[in-house]
């Protein structure tokens, strides 16, 4: 019974946190999708709700009435079911359901789920609930990144919260190299706490000797790369990265603007001076790699990172690793629709480790693997050097 | 003095009408842009306001204070000025300024203009004002078409107004051919009322004998084209039209949906049965041309249409003509930014004549020339046959 | 009998001329397609041959054996028949049939047709033959333009014939304005000689007074436009033209290269200095229009051009007119496949009048209407002013 | 001195082999580029020649005269130098230099290099020569694949050599699982023979227990996947793979055609029945992965493959592995232009191991790593299962 109560608390806290993240928004901010990888905030709010309805309430809560049959079409992210009407329906083109309706939908499902939980569902359903909760937490990360993109690409550059602080003092100080011994290291999730299927299959990895930086690369260090012409010297770049730089005329991290000759950047608090000693952020894998080449170092692999993690500062930024996103030995997809969760993305993406200011409580752990395509940088992505 | 008062009334009525058109919308509906040719309603509201501010208040109203310097960047449709920040700013990606701010901007400019008008501006400024008013009326046509597209492409198919009637009884009855004599006809605007520069240069055109239909093609007639395989027989189509049909898998006019084997269509009142005797609408020039080929007839030229216009039903739909949009003899662009109004679009477009249910009062006249690219059909476009 | 003999001579001369045009080519030059609008020379040679085989020999020559059944798929430009194998087969990707095979195919069909002609086919077949001959002549125009594009876009800039002269002295001398009276003019083909269906329907057109230039715009005049910043001032351009200039970074006519600060151009004789008094050529309709705007004049309509044609220098360049390509009153498509010849292109294109150095003998006439999309300029296109 | 002689033999044999591969071609086949990843055969012949000229003869052979300064622009695959003329010059659009000129260029450079080699160049130059030779061998693999694509996508499906045999009997027999122990394995090139930089950094990798198939998947096994609806069940596919299948309407491996209900495939000998017991080939990584999912197995990693390689049949096909292409620990780029050879491709690609019928003599070895983007399949790619 204890577990159910804990879950109930976690569920409620999670639901509330999503809504708290959206509290500073105008209605209009919930609607737009300025980049294909960004989803409208109201879509996140609806989709995470639909997940609970579709995978828990519909199959397991006796007598549950679906809120609105059409919402499955709007809030399903998988789209494998073919709709009966052919309609141009990209997420950012949908003005309806309105924000008010989405909140009503949330309240309806939250309430139904709280009621359902009080009936003490069995362990498999509790597990589904845990997935649903962590699914919503994962969307909270995206939500804050997406909000930043929506506001930070508006020509008026409206702040999200004028007192929002994107970086702590945690990463400050001189760069030091942490030496790591060669040997066998255990990689993957340990224990009974929640984790995703892509962290499972704890296994041994042999690592040669290496050194890893005690902190992330800072804005001032990255500025040196810019000033040294790093964005215009193809030697530092992957061939694909160089194409990306040239086609998109990239000259700096995302959200950096040159204002009267000085670099400034948009933060959730508005357009501000660059905090020189804070970690550089909003860079693509291509930029992370090029920076490391420029310095004559490299990115750590995800195994080197995990092996060293207890020595590293934590929670500042997502960190790009040199590892492509592939399955661990013995990776097994869950059966059914939940099996689509991770495995189907295991190609052409790069692993990130760590966590960021967008990561909600109880969502980060040493074995957690995030992943994005190498050109993406709207997440709070940074880098750490290794050699 | 009379003129100023009339203008003042017309100005106020026009401003109010734009807002009345938007009254049934949710805040979210003001924001999205599901097609590149569709603008978000709040953009129309802001852009028409900016036009008065930029071309009348700023240069002519002593002591006028610009509402917000950044709005010029957001609401200018011309974009020839290069902004100082490079930002991905398509109209449908802009959540700010909010709807509330746009209405505040409207009130501010409307009030300033009313005050300014009371100072009895001179004739050239009155002329500018007239252009501004008709510019807003032109946007009202777009506004209703855009609203229909926004709602009619939402999978929930929300009605705009459940009692909105898109067609009258005006077009009913059997098709009859009106015979027209050969001879010289005068084409172009006559008199002192307002018109656009593209209607000027009244001139003689010689027309051979022809016949023109007394009414528009109806839905039931168009259904025969569909049922006879008109969309899959390349013989009826322009080569570009055939490409368009195939690439976009076009099978019916826009907003038509096959529901359990029956064709229905989305109207501003919601999804409804097709009114068989109403004019077919939301067809591209390609479809209009193909239909005429199928019947062994053709579209009238814009000159044939104008010569016959007093015999024709009026105001039901925009009608595609067989004329490409080119300047009249003696066409002269206005100097400065207003010269960009019409002339620069005189290539690759097709002329439409008439008016539609989206046309506001005092905006239609026999010489009025609308124009769109041949593949577009989100306007209330129909067709009339000639031979 | 006379007619058959004349046709036979014309047929043989035409077949030989196509091959003479290709004589200076290397085998490799016959194969490539560096622009979607350009066809490989061997395709022209095969397609014009297939036309005779498909429309004359197969239906009318008793006992004729098709040379190779697969060639219909390769050399048909219409593609409405769906092939049984799905293969990526753009023209420029086809190395086979080889040039040698195409010439063998030509000899086979030419010989069969000569033999067939000696059987004195009836008038309808003679008419088909005339279409086939003029179809090949039309392809000869394209052939020379395409050859120029293939060689002129090769970084080695190989000449076609080192002694090839692209311009005559015909256009030289000061610009003079020819005054034309207002009144009725007859437009369209007259007489019994061959013409295309788009020239038929001779009809009256009323023209107001106008003036038309006695010669084409020259390179030196166009250079003034370039030097005055014509390519960077949006005021002179259609909106679509301005987009085209910016997206493609257009700064001069096609084939012009700035070599050590001086403009040179590729001609069929190789890279040479610009002949300042020769007509400017290889310009798009957008450029022609912008030049006329720059000078404060305009392009003539095709009717103005035809009405004035006996006063104009002839045969130097194709001339862009201000007329969009639409059907004449009473235009009737031929039945069957030949009906696809012209009518289906009557949208989004602009009419050219006159002829060019690529025009073969007996192919130009006052009523001839050529047409291209407004952005194209690989033809020998120029312009003449009107006012 | 021995080394120089061996190198000389290897050099001459390699140069002759490229030309022997092209011997069955028509001149036209050397020119086209039907897929962006495919290069025209004459480009391969020229580019491999330019490599020797640029990196050996120009810097090291005293008195060497460059054959044609313009060829560097045409045959350089890197394009980082910006040319002085802006010309649309995709490889498949270049009819010049002609095939004859390319062969003359080859003879000139081959002769100059043979002469130069007789002067006994020092070890670093010998190393460059070795790279040049293996660079040409690598292009020979591409050459045969590209030739197959050029001929196999021609609607006439011309054979390359009617007696060419694409598969041996080597792979036949029942599938057996080879058990492999867990433990440390050494990975990477060993010894002093030639290898690429991406094979260096021999290092220890720990592998858990696994089993690997004794042979590749055969056509008959793959047919079962097709017949079981493998191409229409999204569960087997990566999300990107599923997009690729749907966008390109993929239904079978490349070169398979359904002829009267039976699958046939184009081989270098022409269109033939499918050899059911031969390895399936011309599949993308997406297809290889989906097939393994369908069977409930997986692809081996490149480390598993290398650890087991002495137990595996060899040389039939390139085999997709489950490993993304990333650098080995301690990977160091060569300085200068040669440093661009491998490192800059180490993102978004998948490793292939083994060799194929396109692999020339002395070019395959256990540590050799090939790599392609996951959607590509014009190489002779196959797969082997692991579990």
Short mmCIF file of N, CA and C in Angstrom, two decimals, chain C residues 245-336:
data_model
loop_
_atom_site.label_atom_id
_atom_site.label_comp_id
_atom_site.label_asym_id
_atom_site.label_seq_id
_atom_site.Cartn_x
_atom_site.Cartn_y
_atom_site.Cartn_z
N UNK C 245 15.85 36.42 -58.15
CA UNK C 245 17.17 37.07 -58.13
C UNK C 245 17.90 36.75 -56.84
N UNK C 246 17.17 36.85 -55.75
CA UNK C 246 17.84 36.67 -54.46
C UNK C 246 18.18 35.22 -54.17
N UNK C 247 17.25 34.34 -54.48
CA UNK C 247 17.49 32.92 -54.19
C UNK C 247 18.64 32.37 -55.04
N UNK C 248 18.73 32.84 -56.27
CA UNK C 248 19.75 32.33 -57.18
C UNK C 248 20.95 33.25 -57.30
N UNK C 249 20.97 34.32 -56.52
CA UNK C 249 22.08 35.28 -56.56
C UNK C 249 22.41 35.71 -57.99
N UNK C 250 21.39 36.09 -58.72
CA UNK C 250 21.57 36.51 -60.11
C UNK C 250 22.18 37.90 -60.15
N UNK C 251 23.20 38.08 -60.98
CA UNK C 251 23.85 39.38 -61.09
C UNK C 251 24.06 39.83 -62.51
N UNK C 252 23.71 38.97 -63.45
CA UNK C 252 23.95 39.29 -64.86
C UNK C 252 23.21 38.26 -65.69
N UNK C 253 23.11 38.47 -67.01
CA UNK C 253 22.50 37.45 -67.86
C UNK C 253 23.26 36.12 -67.73
N UNK C 254 22.59 35.06 -68.11
CA UNK C 254 23.23 33.73 -68.11
C UNK C 254 24.46 33.77 -69.02
N UNK C 255 25.47 33.04 -68.64
CA UNK C 255 26.72 32.90 -69.42
C UNK C 255 27.67 34.08 -69.26
N UNK C 256 27.26 35.09 -68.50
CA UNK C 256 28.19 36.19 -68.25
C UNK C 256 29.06 35.83 -67.04
N UNK C 257 30.37 36.04 -67.17
CA UNK C 257 31.30 35.78 -66.08
C UNK C 257 32.18 37.00 -65.89
N UNK C 258 32.38 37.34 -64.64
CA UNK C 258 33.29 38.45 -64.39
C UNK C 258 34.70 37.89 -64.27
N UNK C 259 35.56 38.26 -65.19
CA UNK C 259 36.94 37.75 -65.21
C UNK C 259 37.85 38.94 -64.97
N UNK C 260 38.51 38.92 -63.85
CA UNK C 260 39.39 40.04 -63.47
C UNK C 260 38.70 41.39 -63.63
N UNK C 261 37.48 41.44 -63.09
CA UNK C 261 36.78 42.72 -63.06
C UNK C 261 36.02 43.08 -64.33
N UNK C 262 36.27 42.35 -65.41
CA UNK C 262 35.59 42.65 -66.67
C UNK C 262 34.54 41.58 -66.97
N UNK C 263 33.40 41.99 -67.49
CA UNK C 263 32.39 41.02 -67.90
C UNK C 263 32.77 40.40 -69.24
N UNK C 264 32.75 39.06 -69.26
CA UNK C 264 32.90 38.34 -70.52
C UNK C 264 31.69 37.42 -70.61
N UNK C 265 31.49 36.82 -71.78
CA UNK C 265 30.42 35.83 -71.83
C UNK C 265 30.81 34.63 -72.68
N UNK C 266 30.21 33.52 -72.30
CA UNK C 266 30.42 32.31 -73.08
C UNK C 266 29.50 32.36 -74.28
N UNK C 267 30.09 32.19 -75.46
CA UNK C 267 29.31 32.08 -76.69
C UNK C 267 29.61 30.70 -77.28
N UNK C 268 28.89 30.33 -78.28
CA UNK C 268 29.15 29.00 -78.85
C UNK C 268 30.56 28.90 -79.42
N UNK C 269 31.22 30.04 -79.59
CA UNK C 269 32.61 30.02 -80.03
C UNK C 269 33.60 29.97 -78.87
N UNK C 270 33.11 29.99 -77.64
CA UNK C 270 33.98 29.97 -76.46
C UNK C 270 33.80 31.22 -75.62
N UNK C 271 34.65 31.37 -74.62
CA UNK C 271 34.56 32.54 -73.74
C UNK C 271 35.14 33.76 -74.46
N UNK C 272 34.36 34.83 -74.59
CA UNK C 272 34.84 35.99 -75.35
C UNK C 272 34.42 37.29 -74.68
N UNK C 273 35.02 38.36 -75.16
CA UNK C 273 34.57 39.70 -74.76
C UNK C 273 33.12 39.88 -75.19
N UNK C 274 32.47 40.78 -74.52
CA UNK C 274 31.08 41.05 -74.86
C UNK C 274 31.01 42.03 -76.02
N UNK C 275 30.24 41.66 -77.03
CA UNK C 275 30.03 42.54 -78.18
C UNK C 275 29.00 43.58 -77.76
N UNK C 276 29.47 44.78 -77.49
CA UNK C 276 28.63 45.76 -76.80
C UNK C 276 27.39 46.15 -77.58
N UNK C 277 27.48 46.14 -78.88
CA UNK C 277 26.33 46.58 -79.68
C UNK C 277 25.42 45.46 -80.14
N UNK C 278 25.76 44.26 -79.77
CA UNK C 278 24.86 43.13 -80.10
C UNK C 278 23.71 43.11 -79.09
N UNK C 279 22.59 42.49 -79.46
CA UNK C 279 21.45 42.40 -78.53
C UNK C 279 21.84 41.61 -77.28
N UNK C 280 21.36 42.08 -76.15
CA UNK C 280 21.55 41.30 -74.93
C UNK C 280 20.71 40.04 -75.09
N UNK C 281 21.19 38.96 -74.52
CA UNK C 281 20.49 37.70 -74.70
C UNK C 281 20.65 36.85 -73.44
N UNK C 282 19.89 35.74 -73.41
CA UNK C 282 19.89 34.85 -72.24
C UNK C 282 19.47 35.60 -70.97
N UNK C 283 18.35 36.28 -71.10
CA UNK C 283 17.74 36.92 -69.93
C UNK C 283 16.36 36.31 -69.72
N UNK C 284 15.95 36.30 -68.48
CA UNK C 284 14.62 35.80 -68.12
C UNK C 284 13.58 36.90 -68.38
N UNK C 285 12.31 36.51 -68.35
CA UNK C 285 11.25 37.51 -68.45
C UNK C 285 11.37 38.50 -67.30
N UNK C 286 11.75 38.00 -66.14
CA UNK C 286 11.89 38.90 -64.98
C UNK C 286 12.92 39.99 -65.27
N UNK C 287 14.03 39.59 -65.87
CA UNK C 287 15.08 40.56 -66.18
C UNK C 287 14.62 41.54 -67.28
N UNK C 288 13.92 41.00 -68.27
CA UNK C 288 13.42 41.87 -69.34
C UNK C 288 12.48 42.93 -68.77
N UNK C 289 11.58 42.49 -67.91
CA UNK C 289 10.64 43.40 -67.28
C UNK C 289 11.36 44.44 -66.43
N UNK C 290 12.31 43.99 -65.63
CA UNK C 290 13.03 44.91 -64.74
C UNK C 290 13.81 45.94 -65.55
N UNK C 291 14.41 45.49 -66.66
CA UNK C 291 15.14 46.44 -67.50
C UNK C 291 14.19 47.53 -68.02
N UNK C 292 13.02 47.10 -68.49
CA UNK C 292 12.06 48.07 -69.03
C UNK C 292 11.61 49.04 -67.94
N UNK C 293 11.38 48.54 -66.74
CA UNK C 293 11.00 49.41 -65.61
C UNK C 293 12.11 50.43 -65.33
N UNK C 294 13.33 49.95 -65.36
CA UNK C 294 14.50 50.80 -65.12
C UNK C 294 14.54 51.96 -66.10
N UNK C 295 14.16 51.68 -67.36
CA UNK C 295 14.18 52.72 -68.39
C UNK C 295 12.89 53.54 -68.41
N UNK C 296 11.91 53.12 -67.61
CA UNK C 296 10.64 53.83 -67.62
C UNK C 296 9.75 53.45 -68.80
N UNK C 297 10.09 52.35 -69.46
CA UNK C 297 9.26 51.89 -70.57
C UNK C 297 8.63 50.54 -70.20
N UNK C 298 8.16 49.83 -71.21
CA UNK C 298 7.55 48.53 -70.95
C UNK C 298 7.82 47.60 -72.11
N UNK C 299 7.42 46.35 -71.99
CA UNK C 299 7.52 45.41 -73.10
C UNK C 299 6.26 45.55 -73.96
N UNK C 300 6.37 45.32 -75.27
CA UNK C 300 5.16 45.29 -76.08
C UNK C 300 4.33 44.05 -75.76
N UNK C 301 3.02 44.14 -75.98
CA UNK C 301 2.21 42.91 -75.93
C UNK C 301 2.49 42.12 -77.21
N UNK C 302 2.05 40.88 -77.21
CA UNK C 302 2.31 40.10 -78.43
C UNK C 302 1.50 40.65 -79.61
N UNK C 303 0.37 41.31 -79.29
CA UNK C 303 -0.44 41.88 -80.37
C UNK C 303 0.23 43.11 -80.95
N UNK C 304 0.77 43.95 -80.08
CA UNK C 304 1.52 45.10 -80.55
C UNK C 304 2.71 44.67 -81.41
N UNK C 305 3.34 43.63 -80.97
CA UNK C 305 4.50 43.13 -81.70
C UNK C 305 4.09 42.66 -83.09
N UNK C 306 3.02 41.85 -83.14
CA UNK C 306 2.61 41.28 -84.42
C UNK C 306 2.10 42.37 -85.36
N UNK C 307 1.41 43.36 -84.76
CA UNK C 307 0.91 44.46 -85.59
C UNK C 307 2.06 45.25 -86.21
N UNK C 308 3.17 45.33 -85.50
CA UNK C 308 4.30 46.15 -85.95
C UNK C 308 5.37 45.34 -86.67
N UNK C 309 5.18 44.04 -86.78
CA UNK C 309 6.32 43.18 -87.12
C UNK C 309 7.01 43.52 -88.45
N UNK C 310 6.25 44.00 -89.40
CA UNK C 310 6.93 44.26 -90.68
C UNK C 310 7.91 45.43 -90.60
N UNK C 311 7.81 46.22 -89.51
CA UNK C 311 8.75 47.33 -89.34
C UNK C 311 9.98 46.94 -88.51
N UNK C 312 9.99 45.72 -88.01
CA UNK C 312 11.01 45.35 -87.02
C UNK C 312 12.11 44.50 -87.65
N UNK C 313 13.29 44.67 -87.14
CA UNK C 313 14.37 43.74 -87.48
C UNK C 313 13.94 42.35 -87.06
N UNK C 314 14.47 41.37 -87.68
CA UNK C 314 13.89 40.06 -87.56
C UNK C 314 14.99 39.00 -87.33
N UNK C 315 14.68 38.04 -86.53
CA UNK C 315 15.53 36.85 -86.53
C UNK C 315 16.75 36.93 -85.64
N UNK C 316 16.89 38.02 -84.88
CA UNK C 316 18.07 38.08 -84.02
C UNK C 316 17.86 37.25 -82.76
N UNK C 317 16.76 37.46 -82.08
CA UNK C 317 16.55 36.86 -80.77
C UNK C 317 15.06 36.65 -80.55
N UNK C 318 14.93 35.71 -79.85
CA UNK C 318 13.55 35.65 -79.29
C UNK C 318 13.29 36.86 -78.43
N UNK C 319 12.11 37.43 -78.52
CA UNK C 319 11.79 38.62 -77.73
C UNK C 319 10.68 38.34 -76.74
N UNK C 320 10.92 38.59 -75.47
CA UNK C 320 9.88 38.48 -74.46
C UNK C 320 8.81 39.53 -74.72
N UNK C 321 7.54 39.17 -74.63
CA UNK C 321 6.46 40.16 -74.69
C UNK C 321 5.80 40.25 -73.32
N UNK C 322 4.99 41.28 -73.15
CA UNK C 322 4.26 41.44 -71.90
C UNK C 322 3.02 40.57 -71.83
N UNK C 323 2.82 39.70 -72.81
CA UNK C 323 1.60 38.89 -72.85
C UNK C 323 1.80 37.51 -72.24
N UNK C 324 0.86 37.13 -71.40
CA UNK C 324 0.85 35.76 -70.90
C UNK C 324 0.33 34.86 -72.02
N UNK C 325 0.70 33.61 -71.95
CA UNK C 325 0.34 32.65 -73.01
C UNK C 325 -1.06 32.10 -72.74
N UNK C 326 -2.03 32.61 -73.50
CA UNK C 326 -3.41 32.13 -73.36
C UNK C 326 -3.94 31.83 -74.76
N UNK C 327 -5.04 31.10 -74.85
CA UNK C 327 -5.54 30.71 -76.17
C UNK C 327 -6.17 31.89 -76.90
N UNK C 328 -6.09 31.86 -78.23
CA UNK C 328 -6.83 32.83 -79.04
C UNK C 328 -8.31 32.47 -78.97
N UNK C 329 -9.18 33.44 -79.25
CA UNK C 329 -10.61 33.12 -79.29
C UNK C 329 -10.83 32.01 -80.32
N UNK C 330 -11.61 31.04 -79.95
CA UNK C 330 -11.90 29.96 -80.89
C UNK C 330 -10.83 28.90 -80.98
N UNK C 331 -9.86 28.95 -80.08
CA UNK C 331 -8.82 27.91 -80.07
C UNK C 331 -9.45 26.55 -79.86
N UNK C 332 -9.09 25.59 -80.73
CA UNK C 332 -9.62 24.23 -80.59
C UNK C 332 -8.45 23.26 -80.57
N UNK C 333 -8.42 22.46 -79.55
CA UNK C 333 -7.39 21.42 -79.46
C UNK C 333 -7.62 20.36 -80.53
N UNK C 334 -6.55 19.88 -81.14
CA UNK C 334 -6.67 18.72 -82.03
C UNK C 334 -7.10 17.52 -81.20
N UNK C 335 -7.83 16.58 -81.81
CA UNK C 335 -8.22 15.40 -81.04
C UNK C 335 -7.00 14.49 -80.83
N UNK C 336 -7.05 13.68 -79.79
CA UNK C 336 -6.03 12.65 -79.55
C UNK C 336 -4.73 13.23 -79.01
#
